[in-house]
Amino acid sequence: MVARIAVIGGGQFGEMHLRAFAQMQREGRARLVGLADINEAVLARRHDQYGVAGYPDFKEMLERTDPDAVAIATPDHLHHDAAVCCLKAGKHVLIEKPMDVTLPGCRDIVNLAEERGLLVQVNFHKRFDPYHGRLRDLVAGGCLGEIEYGYAHIEDRIDVPRDWLRTWAARSSPVWFLGVHMYDLVRWLVRAEFRSVSATGSKKKLIRLGIDTYDSVQAKLALDNGGSFTVDSSWILPEAFEAVVNQGIRVVGTEGIMEVDSQDRGARACAGMPGGGAADRGPSMQTPNMGFYFEVKNGRGLPRYGGYGITSIQDFGENVNRILEGASPADLGGVHADGRDGLEATRVAAAVHESLEGGGRIVDLQRDGTAGPHALEQPSGTTR
């Protein structure tokens, strides 16, 4: 028996899920049974590309396809309602980061899943980057000594909020869209909980474009092991920048250091051909991140997808297969982020915004005793 998987949201991020599960279907490891999206043109295009049945209403899709699991790739602020509906229908869920943009919403999702014995997995794909895995091993093995401090940055080009997410960028921020990746990654790498955060940010460029959200945010995070991290997130890099995202992390300990440049993986290209993208503006250097996603053709001419952006999604499919074979969510282990991990990333992001609105004041992340393992002791947000 293999998992029957459906997807909610067929946009740019939803397509990554479709690619991942379509490949699993070709390999006999899953069945892709449906796609829900409110845009009929998207449904038609994805049907042509992946042969997946389309539904304008995800509730109808759940009823007609009866999947074992659902991947949710909607805009951030729509994750909660879709996840709760799927869980109430008895479906395991994979949710794009952030799990939700409120702590009460996260608690709703986690509590419901745990009450019903269902898997909630959050797509923090940077955990699946083998470079980050190596860094985690070095930290765990004591090779870097005691962690003293670190720095992470994740920065998108301006076309992401201005064009890709134009209809909802003002309901998000570089914290929610990007920073949560690094908050989760740091916590996972060093196996420590966050103690406090302070943050500063700027609103200059996007607000002039009619998008009322932060251009950039700098967060200073203190850990309960005595270390600290600075995380910079922004989405206003020039359109001519050589990659959609610029990202990296460095960790310094008493005995060593490791740096990962997640943007420049050693492949560079410069093209002056007319007719597409950056080339329209003249010669442009590009540094593709083939570690995140790549596509090759197999012997039959069919596409095969790879990279940690695919692996993180397929991991969910394999986890659901294990559950169908008799495992429980608690038995799974592995690299993936579960619902409680998703809640912790949201806790930090919410505190970053609290600090921003408070003029950069320090916010105590353990003020209510709910950081880390005790995260669910607060009442669920049943009014959402």
mmCIF file of N, CA and C in Angstrom, residues 306-362:
data_model
loop_
_atom_site.group_PDB
_atom_site.id
_atom_site.type_symbol
_atom_site.label_atom_id
_atom_site.label_comp_id
_atom_site.label_asym_id
_atom_site.label_seq_id
_atom_site.Cartn_x
_atom_site.Cartn_y
_atom_site.Cartn_z
ATOM 1 N N GLY A 306 15.323 16.347 -8.517
ATOM 2 C CA GLY A 306 16.190 16.109 -7.379
ATOM 3 C C GLY A 306 16.515 17.390 -6.650
ATOM 4 N N GLY A 307 17.312 17.276 -5.600
ATOM 5 C CA GLY A 307 17.658 18.415 -4.765
ATOM 6 C C GLY A 307 16.896 18.370 -3.455
ATOM 7 N N TYR A 308 17.404 19.114 -2.470
ATOM 8 C CA TYR A 308 16.765 19.044 -1.150
ATOM 9 C C TYR A 308 15.374 19.660 -1.136
ATOM 10 N N GLY A 309 15.051 20.507 -2.122
ATOM 11 C CA GLY A 309 13.694 21.037 -2.221
ATOM 12 C C GLY A 309 12.680 19.971 -2.593
ATOM 13 N N ILE A 310 13.123 18.941 -3.295
ATOM 14 C CA ILE A 310 12.283 17.792 -3.632
ATOM 15 C C ILE A 310 12.327 16.751 -2.514
ATOM 16 N N THR A 311 13.521 16.501 -2.001
ATOM 17 C CA THR A 311 13.696 15.477 -0.967
ATOM 18 C C THR A 311 12.837 15.748 0.259
ATOM 19 N N SER A 312 12.759 17.019 0.665
ATOM 20 C CA SER A 312 11.991 17.347 1.873
ATOM 21 C C SER A 312 10.516 17.030 1.705
ATOM 22 N N ILE A 313 10.002 17.181 0.497
ATOM 23 C CA ILE A 313 8.595 16.882 0.221
ATOM 24 C C ILE A 313 8.375 15.373 0.133
ATOM 25 N N GLN A 314 9.256 14.699 -0.576
ATOM 26 C CA GLN A 314 9.119 13.249 -0.703
ATOM 27 C C GLN A 314 9.293 12.539 0.636
ATOM 28 N N ASP A 315 10.038 13.149 1.541
ATOM 29 C CA ASP A 315 10.177 12.582 2.886
ATOM 30 C C ASP A 315 8.819 12.444 3.560
ATOM 31 N N PHE A 316 7.942 13.419 3.320
ATOM 32 C CA PHE A 316 6.588 13.341 3.874
ATOM 33 C C PHE A 316 5.855 12.133 3.308
ATOM 34 N N GLY A 317 5.942 11.944 1.995
ATOM 35 C CA GLY A 317 5.292 10.788 1.391
ATOM 36 C C GLY A 317 5.787 9.480 1.971
ATOM 37 N N GLU A 318 7.094 9.378 2.179
ATOM 38 C CA GLU A 318 7.653 8.155 2.768
ATOM 39 C C GLU A 318 7.214 7.989 4.218
ATOM 40 N N ASN A 319 7.113 9.089 4.940
ATOM 41 C CA ASN A 319 6.644 8.999 6.328
ATOM 42 C C ASN A 319 5.202 8.511 6.393
ATOM 43 N N VAL A 320 4.367 9.000 5.480
ATOM 44 C CA VAL A 320 2.978 8.532 5.451
ATOM 45 C C VAL A 320 2.931 7.049 5.099
ATOM 46 N N ASN A 321 3.781 6.616 4.173
ATOM 47 C CA ASN A 321 3.846 5.185 3.858
ATOM 48 C C ASN A 321 4.181 4.363 5.100
ATOM 49 N N ARG A 322 5.114 4.834 5.898
ATOM 50 C CA ARG A 322 5.478 4.114 7.123
ATOM 51 C C ARG A 322 4.297 4.050 8.095
ATOM 52 N N ILE A 323 3.551 5.150 8.179
ATOM 53 C CA ILE A 323 2.387 5.151 9.070
ATOM 54 C C ILE A 323 1.338 4.166 8.575
ATOM 55 N N LEU A 324 1.133 4.102 7.259
ATOM 56 C CA LEU A 324 0.177 3.147 6.703
ATOM 57 C C LEU A 324 0.607 1.708 6.972
ATOM 58 N N GLU A 325 1.910 1.510 7.156
ATOM 59 C CA GLU A 325 2.430 0.176 7.465
ATOM 60 C C GLU A 325 2.374 -0.144 8.957
ATOM 61 N N GLY A 326 1.938 0.828 9.775
ATOM 62 C CA GLY A 326 1.767 0.555 11.192
ATOM 63 C C GLY A 326 2.537 1.432 12.149
ATOM 64 N N ALA A 327 3.419 2.289 11.648
ATOM 65 C CA ALA A 327 4.171 3.184 12.530
ATOM 66 C C ALA A 327 3.263 4.306 13.024
ATOM 67 N N SER A 328 3.657 4.950 14.110
ATOM 68 C CA SER A 328 2.966 6.144 14.583
ATOM 69 C C SER A 328 3.836 7.352 14.260
ATOM 70 N N PRO A 329 3.269 8.570 14.246
ATOM 71 C CA PRO A 329 4.105 9.754 14.003
ATOM 72 C C PRO A 329 5.293 9.844 14.951
ATOM 73 N N ALA A 330 5.116 9.397 16.189
ATOM 74 C CA ALA A 330 6.208 9.460 17.166
ATOM 75 C C ALA A 330 7.337 8.491 16.838
ATOM 76 N N ASP A 331 7.062 7.471 16.010
ATOM 77 C CA ASP A 331 8.081 6.475 15.664
ATOM 78 C C ASP A 331 9.014 6.933 14.547
ATOM 79 N N LEU A 332 8.674 8.014 13.863
ATOM 80 C CA LEU A 332 9.315 8.321 12.594
ATOM 81 C C LEU A 332 10.763 8.765 12.717
ATOM 82 N N GLY A 333 11.063 9.648 13.658
ATOM 83 C CA GLY A 333 12.422 10.159 13.745
ATOM 84 C C GLY A 333 12.796 10.898 12.468
ATOM 85 N N GLY A 334 14.075 10.897 12.142
ATOM 86 C CA GLY A 334 14.523 11.502 10.896
ATOM 87 C C GLY A 334 14.761 12.995 11.002
ATOM 88 N N VAL A 335 14.878 13.622 9.855
ATOM 89 C CA VAL A 335 15.293 15.021 9.747
ATOM 90 C C VAL A 335 14.117 15.990 9.796
ATOM 91 N N HIS A 336 12.934 15.546 9.431
ATOM 92 C CA HIS A 336 11.815 16.451 9.202
ATOM 93 C C HIS A 336 11.429 17.258 10.442
ATOM 94 N N ALA A 337 10.799 18.409 10.175
ATOM 95 C CA ALA A 337 10.240 19.250 11.242
ATOM 96 C C ALA A 337 8.796 18.832 11.483
ATOM 97 N N ASP A 338 8.445 18.572 12.733
ATOM 98 C CA ASP A 338 7.068 18.217 13.054
ATOM 99 C C ASP A 338 6.291 19.456 13.488
ATOM 100 N N GLY A 339 5.072 19.244 13.962
ATOM 101 C CA GLY A 339 4.229 20.375 14.322
ATOM 102 C C GLY A 339 4.792 21.220 15.444
ATOM 103 N N ARG A 340 5.414 20.585 16.420
ATOM 104 C CA ARG A 340 5.992 21.347 17.528
ATOM 105 C C ARG A 340 7.174 22.194 17.059
ATOM 106 N N ASP A 341 7.934 21.677 16.101
ATOM 107 C CA ASP A 341 9.007 22.479 15.514
ATOM 108 C C ASP A 341 8.430 23.679 14.767
ATOM 109 N N GLY A 342 7.332 23.450 14.053
ATOM 110 C CA GLY A 342 6.680 24.550 13.353
ATOM 111 C C GLY A 342 6.179 25.610 14.304
ATOM 112 N N LEU A 343 5.655 25.181 15.446
ATOM 113 C CA LEU A 343 5.185 26.121 16.458
ATOM 114 C C LEU A 343 6.340 26.959 16.992
ATOM 115 N N GLU A 344 7.498 26.346 17.219
ATOM 116 C CA GLU A 344 8.642 27.090 17.755
ATOM 117 C C GLU A 344 9.118 28.155 16.778
ATOM 118 N N ALA A 345 9.132 27.846 15.479
ATOM 119 C CA ALA A 345 9.532 28.847 14.490
ATOM 120 C C ALA A 345 8.558 30.014 14.477
ATOM 121 N N THR A 346 7.272 29.717 14.599
ATOM 122 C CA THR A 346 6.270 30.779 14.660
ATOM 123 C C THR A 346 6.420 31.595 15.937
ATOM 124 N N ARG A 347 6.740 30.937 17.048
ATOM 125 C CA ARG A 347 6.953 31.661 18.304
ATOM 126 C C ARG A 347 8.051 32.715 18.135
ATOM 127 N N VAL A 348 9.150 32.319 17.500
ATOM 128 C CA VAL A 348 10.259 33.256 17.304
ATOM 129 C C VAL A 348 9.847 34.379 16.359
ATOM 130 N N ALA A 349 9.208 34.028 15.247
ATOM 131 C CA ALA A 349 8.801 35.046 14.277
ATOM 132 C C ALA A 349 7.840 36.053 14.894
ATOM 133 N N ALA A 350 6.888 35.568 15.683
ATOM 134 C CA ALA A 350 5.943 36.474 16.342
ATOM 135 C C ALA A 350 6.669 37.392 17.316
ATOM 136 N N ALA A 351 7.668 36.860 18.030
ATOM 137 C CA ALA A 351 8.442 37.672 18.969
ATOM 138 C C ALA A 351 9.306 38.692 18.239
ATOM 139 N N VAL A 352 9.826 38.324 17.075
ATOM 140 C CA VAL A 352 10.584 39.280 16.262
ATOM 141 C C VAL A 352 9.702 40.462 15.898
ATOM 142 N N HIS A 353 8.478 40.194 15.462
ATOM 143 C CA HIS A 353 7.564 41.287 15.125
ATOM 144 C C HIS A 353 7.172 42.086 16.365
ATOM 145 N N GLU A 354 7.024 41.420 17.491
ATOM 146 C CA GLU A 354 6.723 42.137 18.728
ATOM 147 C C GLU A 354 7.857 43.102 19.074
ATOM 148 N N SER A 355 9.083 42.656 18.899
ATOM 149 C CA SER A 355 10.228 43.529 19.150
ATOM 150 C C SER A 355 10.263 44.689 18.161
ATOM 151 N N LEU A 356 9.992 44.404 16.897
ATOM 152 C CA LEU A 356 9.970 45.463 15.884
ATOM 153 C C LEU A 356 8.973 46.551 16.245
ATOM 154 N N GLU A 357 7.772 46.138 16.611
ATOM 155 C CA GLU A 357 6.730 47.107 16.936
ATOM 156 C C GLU A 357 7.001 47.799 18.266
ATOM 157 N N GLY A 358 7.857 47.222 19.087
ATOM 158 C CA GLY A 358 8.211 47.821 20.376
ATOM 159 C C GLY A 358 9.509 48.597 20.340
ATOM 160 N N GLY A 359 9.954 48.958 19.142
ATOM 161 C CA GLY A 359 11.158 49.771 19.028
ATOM 162 C C GLY A 359 12.449 49.012 19.239
ATOM 163 N N GLY A 360 12.424 47.708 19.038
ATOM 164 C CA GLY A 360 13.636 46.910 19.171
ATOM 165 C C GLY A 360 13.885 46.365 20.564
ATOM 166 N N ARG A 361 12.884 46.422 21.430
ATOM 167 C CA ARG A 361 13.079 45.935 22.803
ATOM 168 C C ARG A 361 13.294 44.426 22.815
ATOM 169 N N ILE A 362 13.940 43.953 23.872
ATOM 170 C CA ILE A 362 14.187 42.518 24.030
ATOM 171 C C ILE A 362 12.891 41.823 24.448
#
